[in-house]
XYZ file of C-alpha atoms in Angstrom:
442
model
C 5.111 -94.096 -98.329
C 7.096 -95.894 -95.650
C 6.417 -93.096 -93.191
C 2.655 -93.229 -93.843
C 2.684 -97.009 -93.305
C 4.449 -96.587 -89.977
C 1.865 -94.048 -88.820
C -0.960 -96.401 -89.816
C 0.718 -99.336 -88.063
C 1.100 -97.232 -84.912
C -2.629 -96.607 -84.815
C -3.722 -100.171 -85.714
C -1.548 -101.896 -83.121
C -3.942 -103.892 -80.867
C -2.208 -102.859 -77.653
C -2.871 -99.236 -78.594
C -6.586 -99.875 -79.153
C -6.890 -101.703 -75.828
C -6.120 -98.628 -73.734
C -8.730 -96.479 -71.922
C -10.872 -94.121 -73.979
C -8.967 -90.960 -73.023
C -5.723 -92.545 -74.211
C -7.428 -93.663 -77.436
C -8.614 -90.112 -78.024
C -5.111 -88.842 -77.399
C -3.645 -91.299 -79.903
C -6.274 -90.446 -82.506
C -5.111 -86.840 -82.277
C -1.459 -87.862 -82.434
C -2.143 -90.210 -85.370
C -4.004 -87.449 -87.211
C -1.119 -85.018 -86.645
C 1.534 -87.499 -87.758
C -0.474 -88.431 -90.829
C -0.664 -84.764 -91.840
C 3.052 -84.336 -91.265
C 3.755 -87.312 -93.537
C 1.977 -85.563 -96.394
C 3.232 -82.022 -95.808
C 6.183 -80.938 -97.974
C 7.231 -78.288 -95.435
C 8.176 -80.818 -92.765
C 11.306 -82.930 -92.790
C 10.747 -86.689 -93.374
C 13.545 -87.668 -91.001
C 11.873 -85.564 -88.344
C 8.672 -87.519 -88.932
C 10.447 -90.809 -88.232
C 11.742 -89.364 -84.976
C 8.205 -88.344 -84.061
C 6.917 -91.864 -84.713
C 9.615 -93.281 -82.433
C 8.654 -90.792 -79.733
C 5.026 -91.883 -80.049
C 5.925 -95.536 -79.610
C 8.104 -94.842 -76.585
C 5.420 -92.711 -74.955
C 2.761 -95.444 -74.894
C 3.808 -96.945 -71.542
C 4.060 -93.496 -69.980
C 0.545 -92.644 -71.155
C -0.881 -95.893 -69.732
C 0.724 -95.146 -66.365
C -0.672 -91.622 -66.554
C -4.172 -92.962 -67.151
C -3.918 -95.346 -64.200
C -2.996 -92.368 -62.026
C -5.858 -90.417 -63.550
C -8.378 -92.979 -62.221
C -7.474 -91.694 -58.762
C -7.325 -88.048 -59.727
C -8.864 -87.382 -63.116
C -7.968 -83.727 -63.074
C -4.244 -84.161 -62.280
C -2.304 -81.223 -63.661
C 1.107 -82.398 -64.872
C 2.329 -78.935 -65.776
C 1.013 -76.184 -63.558
C 2.927 -73.430 -65.290
C 1.023 -71.173 -67.600
C 1.496 -72.488 -71.173
C 3.324 -70.321 -73.690
C 0.818 -68.621 -76.004
C 1.850 -68.787 -79.659
C 0.185 -66.867 -82.495
C 0.538 -68.453 -85.949
C -0.153 -66.138 -88.899
C -0.111 -68.322 -92.016
C -2.336 -68.228 -95.103
C -1.692 -71.871 -96.090
C -4.357 -73.822 -94.227
C -2.681 -77.263 -94.127
C 0.581 -75.893 -92.763
C -1.276 -73.751 -90.237
C -3.218 -76.771 -88.950
C -0.124 -78.977 -88.839
C 1.806 -76.408 -86.837
C -1.159 -76.082 -84.485
C -1.230 -79.849 -83.922
C 2.503 -80.064 -83.248
C 2.559 -77.107 -80.836
C -0.594 -78.275 -79.037
C 1.019 -81.667 -78.434
C 3.929 -79.807 -76.838
C 1.533 -78.015 -74.449
C 1.589 -74.628 -76.149
C -1.544 -72.505 -76.244
C -2.060 -71.838 -79.942
C -3.898 -68.982 -81.660
C -4.147 -68.936 -85.442
C -4.857 -66.316 -88.085
C -5.359 -66.994 -91.836
C -4.030 -63.618 -93.008
C -2.249 -60.452 -91.950
C -5.330 -58.466 -90.942
C -6.632 -61.209 -88.643
C -3.107 -61.690 -87.316
C -2.762 -58.051 -86.267
C -6.182 -58.160 -84.587
C -5.305 -61.385 -82.745
C -1.963 -59.977 -81.574
C -3.610 -56.859 -80.146
C -6.498 -58.691 -78.453
C -4.753 -61.862 -77.233
C -1.231 -60.513 -76.581
C 0.645 -63.776 -77.305
C 4.057 -64.653 -75.891
C 5.553 -65.242 -79.345
C 4.419 -64.759 -82.966
C 5.195 -66.984 -85.971
C 4.334 -65.164 -89.192
C 4.575 -65.989 -92.899
C 5.946 -63.256 -95.176
C 4.289 -63.923 -98.523
C 0.592 -63.382 -97.817
C -2.077 -61.582 -99.906
C -3.295 -58.060 -99.022
C -1.145 -57.560 -95.899
C 2.235 -59.300 -96.011
C 4.449 -60.296 -93.087
C 6.534 -57.119 -93.179
C 3.383 -55.003 -92.832
C 2.155 -57.190 -89.979
C 5.455 -56.749 -88.134
C 5.408 -52.984 -88.656
C 1.842 -52.753 -87.294
C 2.639 -54.879 -84.241
C 5.788 -52.922 -83.423
C 3.799 -49.670 -83.556
C 1.600 -50.611 -80.559
C 2.973 -50.341 -77.022
C 1.212 -53.505 -75.824
C 2.738 -55.707 -78.561
C 6.000 -53.897 -79.311
C 8.187 -56.319 -77.342
C 6.546 -59.614 -78.357
C 9.156 -61.917 -79.993
C 8.446 -62.134 -83.739
C 9.657 -65.016 -85.933
C 9.328 -64.934 -89.715
C 8.569 -68.106 -91.714
C 9.379 -67.944 -95.392
C 10.556 -69.857 -98.423
C 12.608 -66.756 -99.355
C 16.055 -67.335 -97.938
C 17.964 -64.547 -99.606
C 20.105 -62.357 -97.334
C 18.347 -59.168 -98.504
C 14.962 -60.550 -97.415
C 16.318 -61.484 -93.990
C 17.923 -58.068 -93.620
C 14.621 -56.343 -94.469
C 12.828 -58.293 -91.749
C 15.514 -57.704 -89.141
C 15.549 -53.966 -89.862
C 11.814 -53.873 -89.124
C 12.424 -55.592 -85.793
C 12.047 -59.326 -86.460
C 13.734 -61.514 -83.841
C 14.369 -64.637 -85.911
C 13.889 -66.322 -89.286
C 13.056 -69.952 -90.104
C 13.150 -71.102 -93.709
C 10.541 -73.377 -95.265
C 10.600 -76.325 -95.299
C 11.566 -76.393 -91.624
C 11.682 -79.307 -89.232
C 9.661 -79.781 -86.088
C 12.759 -79.234 -83.929
C 13.748 -76.058 -85.776
C 10.374 -74.487 -85.064
C 10.440 -75.469 -81.377
C 14.042 -74.322 -80.982
C 13.245 -70.925 -82.497
C 10.368 -70.462 -80.045
C 12.434 -71.686 -77.081
C 15.291 -69.323 -77.946
C 12.983 -66.310 -77.974
C 11.295 -67.296 -74.706
C 14.693 -67.691 -73.035
C 15.628 -64.179 -74.196
C 12.384 -62.793 -72.756
C 13.041 -64.578 -69.473
C 16.616 -63.286 -69.314
C 15.474 -59.689 -69.904
C 12.742 -60.010 -67.255
C 15.195 -61.435 -64.718
C 17.683 -58.665 -65.455
C 15.012 -56.013 -64.942
C 13.859 -57.679 -61.723
C 17.417 -57.760 -60.398
C 17.820 -54.072 -61.180
C 14.566 -53.230 -59.398
C 15.672 -55.337 -56.422
C 19.025 -53.561 -56.313
C 17.297 -50.177 -56.223
C 14.904 -51.453 -53.547
C 17.777 -52.765 -51.420
C 19.718 -49.525 -51.840
C 16.763 -47.423 -50.695
C 15.752 -49.789 -47.890
C 19.231 -50.225 -46.465
C 20.903 -46.897 -47.131
C 18.242 -44.201 -46.854
C 17.155 -44.949 -43.261
C 20.801 -44.747 -42.138
C 21.009 -41.265 -43.657
C 18.099 -40.179 -41.421
C 19.823 -41.231 -38.198
C 22.299 -38.347 -37.834
C 19.823 -35.478 -38.309
C 17.278 -37.315 -36.164
C 19.762 -37.585 -33.290
C 20.286 -33.827 -33.489
C 16.528 -33.102 -33.566
C 15.811 -35.389 -30.603
C 18.754 -34.096 -28.567
C 18.070 -30.376 -29.058
C 14.298 -30.713 -28.595
C 14.914 -32.370 -25.227
C 17.237 -29.519 -24.217
C 14.630 -26.965 -25.369
C 11.951 -28.770 -23.346
C 14.096 -28.818 -20.201
C 15.033 -25.146 -20.556
C 11.416 -24.157 -21.101
C 10.445 -26.087 -17.966
C 13.054 -24.321 -15.896
C 11.886 -20.924 -17.173
C 8.224 -21.782 -16.748
C 7.593 -20.954 -20.432
C 4.647 -23.237 -21.251
C 4.350 -22.042 -24.863
C 7.979 -22.866 -25.638
C 7.649 -26.168 -23.767
C 4.626 -27.077 -25.899
C 6.508 -26.370 -29.123
C 9.539 -28.363 -27.966
C 7.278 -31.240 -26.932
C 5.659 -31.362 -30.391
C 9.100 -31.432 -32.057
C 10.295 -34.182 -29.695
C 7.206 -36.364 -30.266
C 7.438 -35.956 -34.032
C 11.130 -36.880 -33.898
C 10.357 -39.998 -31.839
C 7.750 -41.156 -34.376
C 10.135 -40.660 -37.271
C 12.901 -42.384 -35.306
C 10.685 -45.421 -34.719
C 9.770 -45.569 -38.412
C 13.426 -45.481 -39.454
C 14.428 -48.138 -36.931
C 11.537 -50.375 -38.033
C 12.717 -50.095 -41.633
C 16.219 -51.147 -40.615
C 15.000 -53.925 -38.335
C 12.648 -55.372 -40.935
C 15.457 -55.338 -43.522
C 17.737 -57.103 -41.050
C 15.090 -59.705 -40.181
C 14.469 -60.403 -43.872
C 18.045 -61.578 -44.445
C 18.727 -65.297 -44.297
C 21.773 -65.352 -42.009
C 20.590 -62.988 -39.261
C 21.098 -64.322 -35.699
C 19.255 -63.704 -32.442
C 22.152 -61.933 -30.703
C 22.487 -59.435 -33.566
C 18.772 -58.599 -33.469
C 18.748 -58.256 -29.675
C 21.772 -55.942 -29.817
C 20.132 -53.889 -32.580
C 17.011 -53.449 -30.444
C 18.955 -52.674 -27.280
C 21.048 -49.980 -28.954
C 18.578 -48.389 -31.339
C 15.307 -47.879 -29.487
C 14.975 -44.350 -28.189
C 14.062 -43.746 -24.554
C 12.862 -47.225 -23.559
C 12.163 -47.737 -19.862
C 14.151 -50.511 -18.137
C 11.035 -52.309 -16.892
C 8.698 -53.811 -19.551
C 5.491 -52.839 -17.759
C 6.784 -49.308 -17.243
C 7.572 -49.059 -20.954
C 4.045 -50.265 -21.839
C 2.587 -47.588 -19.566
C 4.766 -44.911 -21.161
C 3.598 -45.934 -24.611
C -0.071 -46.091 -23.587
C 0.273 -42.613 -22.044
C 1.169 -41.249 -25.509
C -2.301 -42.361 -26.628
C -4.026 -41.230 -23.406
C -4.605 -44.918 -22.576
C -2.436 -45.496 -19.508
C -5.482 -46.122 -17.290
C -6.859 -48.677 -19.782
C -3.994 -51.145 -19.333
C -4.675 -54.395 -17.449
C -1.578 -56.529 -16.730
C -1.548 -60.251 -16.031
C 2.153 -60.985 -16.548
C 3.580 -63.936 -14.630
C 6.825 -63.452 -12.714
C 8.629 -66.106 -14.745
C 11.752 -65.955 -16.855
C 10.868 -65.430 -20.484
C 12.772 -67.401 -23.159
C 12.736 -64.195 -25.187
C 15.531 -61.634 -24.661
C 14.101 -58.576 -22.917
C 14.673 -56.209 -25.896
C 12.847 -58.661 -28.188
C 9.895 -59.089 -25.818
C 9.683 -55.321 -25.291
C 9.675 -54.697 -29.050
C 6.922 -57.263 -29.589
C 4.738 -55.722 -26.885
C 5.507 -52.248 -28.231
C 4.136 -53.092 -31.680
C 1.130 -55.074 -30.431
C 0.206 -52.368 -27.931
C 0.410 -49.655 -30.609
C -2.059 -51.581 -32.743
C -4.371 -52.117 -29.792
C -4.351 -48.390 -28.956
C -4.911 -47.403 -32.585
C -7.879 -49.723 -33.151
C -9.805 -49.411 -29.889
C -11.505 -46.486 -28.154
C -10.188 -44.663 -25.143
C -11.777 -46.024 -21.967
C -11.953 -49.655 -23.184
C -9.518 -52.095 -21.533
C -6.346 -53.391 -23.129
C -5.175 -56.627 -21.522
C -1.525 -57.732 -21.585
C -0.821 -61.282 -20.420
C 2.247 -63.514 -20.376
C 3.285 -66.889 -18.984
C 3.726 -70.576 -19.749
C 0.807 -72.685 -20.948
C 0.062 -76.321 -20.035
C 2.308 -77.542 -22.875
C 5.265 -75.598 -21.530
C 5.245 -72.983 -24.288
C 5.731 -69.340 -23.369
C 2.895 -67.098 -24.562
C 2.420 -63.345 -24.525
C -0.762 -61.703 -25.774
C -2.453 -58.322 -26.134
C -6.252 -58.067 -26.220
C -8.315 -55.030 -27.160
C -12.077 -54.511 -27.515
C -12.030 -52.359 -30.592
C -12.833 -52.603 -34.306
C -11.471 -56.098 -34.882
C -10.136 -57.514 -38.153
C -11.783 -59.514 -40.907
C -10.396 -62.850 -42.109
C -9.153 -61.270 -45.322
C -7.320 -58.519 -43.415
C -5.600 -61.108 -41.231
C -4.453 -62.979 -44.333
C -2.871 -59.775 -45.693
C -0.627 -59.113 -42.707
C 2.839 -58.203 -43.930
C 5.130 -55.281 -44.529
C 3.648 -51.979 -45.697
C 0.017 -53.093 -45.105
C -2.333 -50.815 -43.179
C -6.041 -51.414 -42.653
C -8.842 -48.845 -42.920
C -6.516 -45.854 -42.793
C -9.284 -43.736 -44.312
C -11.336 -44.432 -41.143
C -8.789 -44.802 -38.332
C -5.833 -42.471 -37.864
C -2.593 -44.480 -37.906
C 1.056 -43.596 -37.589
C 3.747 -45.563 -39.405
C 3.832 -47.707 -42.511
C 2.395 -51.072 -41.516
C 5.623 -52.830 -40.504
C 4.665 -53.592 -36.887
C 2.930 -56.956 -37.139
C 5.317 -58.109 -39.857
C 8.251 -57.447 -37.514
C 6.541 -59.320 -34.646
C 5.914 -62.241 -36.985
C 9.600 -62.345 -38.022
C 10.787 -62.135 -34.411
C 8.492 -65.003 -33.370
C 9.786 -67.216 -36.192
C 13.376 -66.622 -35.050
C 12.479 -68.461 -31.815
C 10.551 -71.228 -33.627
C 7.377 -69.511 -32.530
C 4.262 -68.251 -34.235
C 1.973 -65.231 -34.329
C -1.718 -65.981 -33.727
C -4.609 -63.583 -34.304
C -8.112 -64.186 -33.018
C -10.391 -61.355 -34.064
C -14.080 -60.594 -34.486
C -15.048 -57.470 -36.462
C -16.717 -54.953 -34.171
C -15.791 -56.824 -30.975
C -12.027 -56.861 -30.668
C -8.764 -58.657 -31.294
C -6.337 -60.859 -29.398
C -2.843 -61.116 -30.847
C -0.590 -63.682 -29.205
C 2.934 -64.990 -29.686
C 3.844 -68.492 -28.560
C 7.446 -69.746 -28.459
C-alpha cells in the first residue's frame, strides 16, 4: 500500500508535470511500470522502493537531457547496439512487467506467450539472450531449450530459466539440457539484470578469446611464413642469374629465355614476400624510420643506385620505358632515398598496370609554395572511382577480372604507411576513364 502511494505521489508531483511533453511521456511509462511492479507478487517490494528512489533522483538528469534535446532532438546517448532479449513467459502480467523493466534499461525486448512462439521467435530474431519459463502448457521450457539447442544458428545463445521450482533435481535437468543459468520466482529486478549481464560477459569473453586466437594465427602466418620463403628465393634468384649469364656466353638463346623467365618470376615473388614483411613492420606501433630505411636498403633485390634509373628499369619490365616523363627537381628530399625509391616503385607499378602502353606516365618531385616536399605519379589510364579510393588498404585489388595485376594489393597501403611516418599524407586525384594522379606530401 505504501509502495503504491509513493508511485502515485511521484507522478502527481507538480514539478514532474511541469516538464516538457517528452519527459512527461517518459514518466508516464515509468509510472505505469512501477505501478505494475507494486502489484506483482513476483517482484521484491524492497526492490520497488529502490526503483522509486532511482526515479526521483533521475528527474534532474532528464530535465537536463531535454534541454540538450532542444538543440539536437535526435541525440543518441548510447550508440552501441542494444542487447536483444527474448522473454518466453505464459503469464501475461509478468511478461509485460519484465518488458517494461528491460526496456527502461535500454534492452531490445522480444516476447512470446508460449513455447511454440518462443522457438519461432528465437529462430527468426536470433536474440542475444533468452529468458524462459519452465512450466508452460503444450511446450514447456525444457522442450524449448532442446529445440533451440538443436539449431546451429541458436545453439550458442545464452539461455536462462525462470521458475518457481527451486528443487536441485529441476535445476540439474535444465543444466543437463544446456541451460546457462536459473533464476527463481519471485526474483528481484537486480537479480534478473545480473543474470543477463553475467551471460553477456561470458559471450564477450569467449568472443575476445576467439579473436585473440585468430589474431595469433594471423600474426604467425604474416610474420613467420614470408621469412621461410627468403632462403629458397635467394637460391632461385642466384642460380637463375648464373644460368642467364652462362647462356649468354654460350649464345644459347633458348636457355637464356628459360633462365630469364625463372629470374623474373623469382623477382616478383621476392617483392611480394618483402612487401608482406614491410607492411607487417609498418603496422607495429613502435617502428622507427631508421629501421624501415634499413629494411628497404637491405631487402630490395637489384635496385639501381639512381632513383630515375630504377624507375626506368621498372618501366622497362612493362615495356613502358619510353613512356616515362620526369620532372624531378634537383633538391634534397626529406625522405631517405630507400623510402622515396620504394614509394615511387609502388606508384609506378600501379600506373603501368592501369594505363596503356604508349600513354605518358609523369613523375614529378619538389617543394611547393608552402615548403612541403611533394612527389607524384600521373597516368592517363582507367582511373579510379570514389568508392575504390575509399577502399585503399592492404589486400585490396581493383578490377582484377579486367586488368592483369601482379601482387596482392599491398602497394598503396605501404605508401600510405610510409607517408604517415613522416607526418605526410597520400592524396589521390582520379577520374574514371581519364587517369589518376597519386601524390605524397611531407
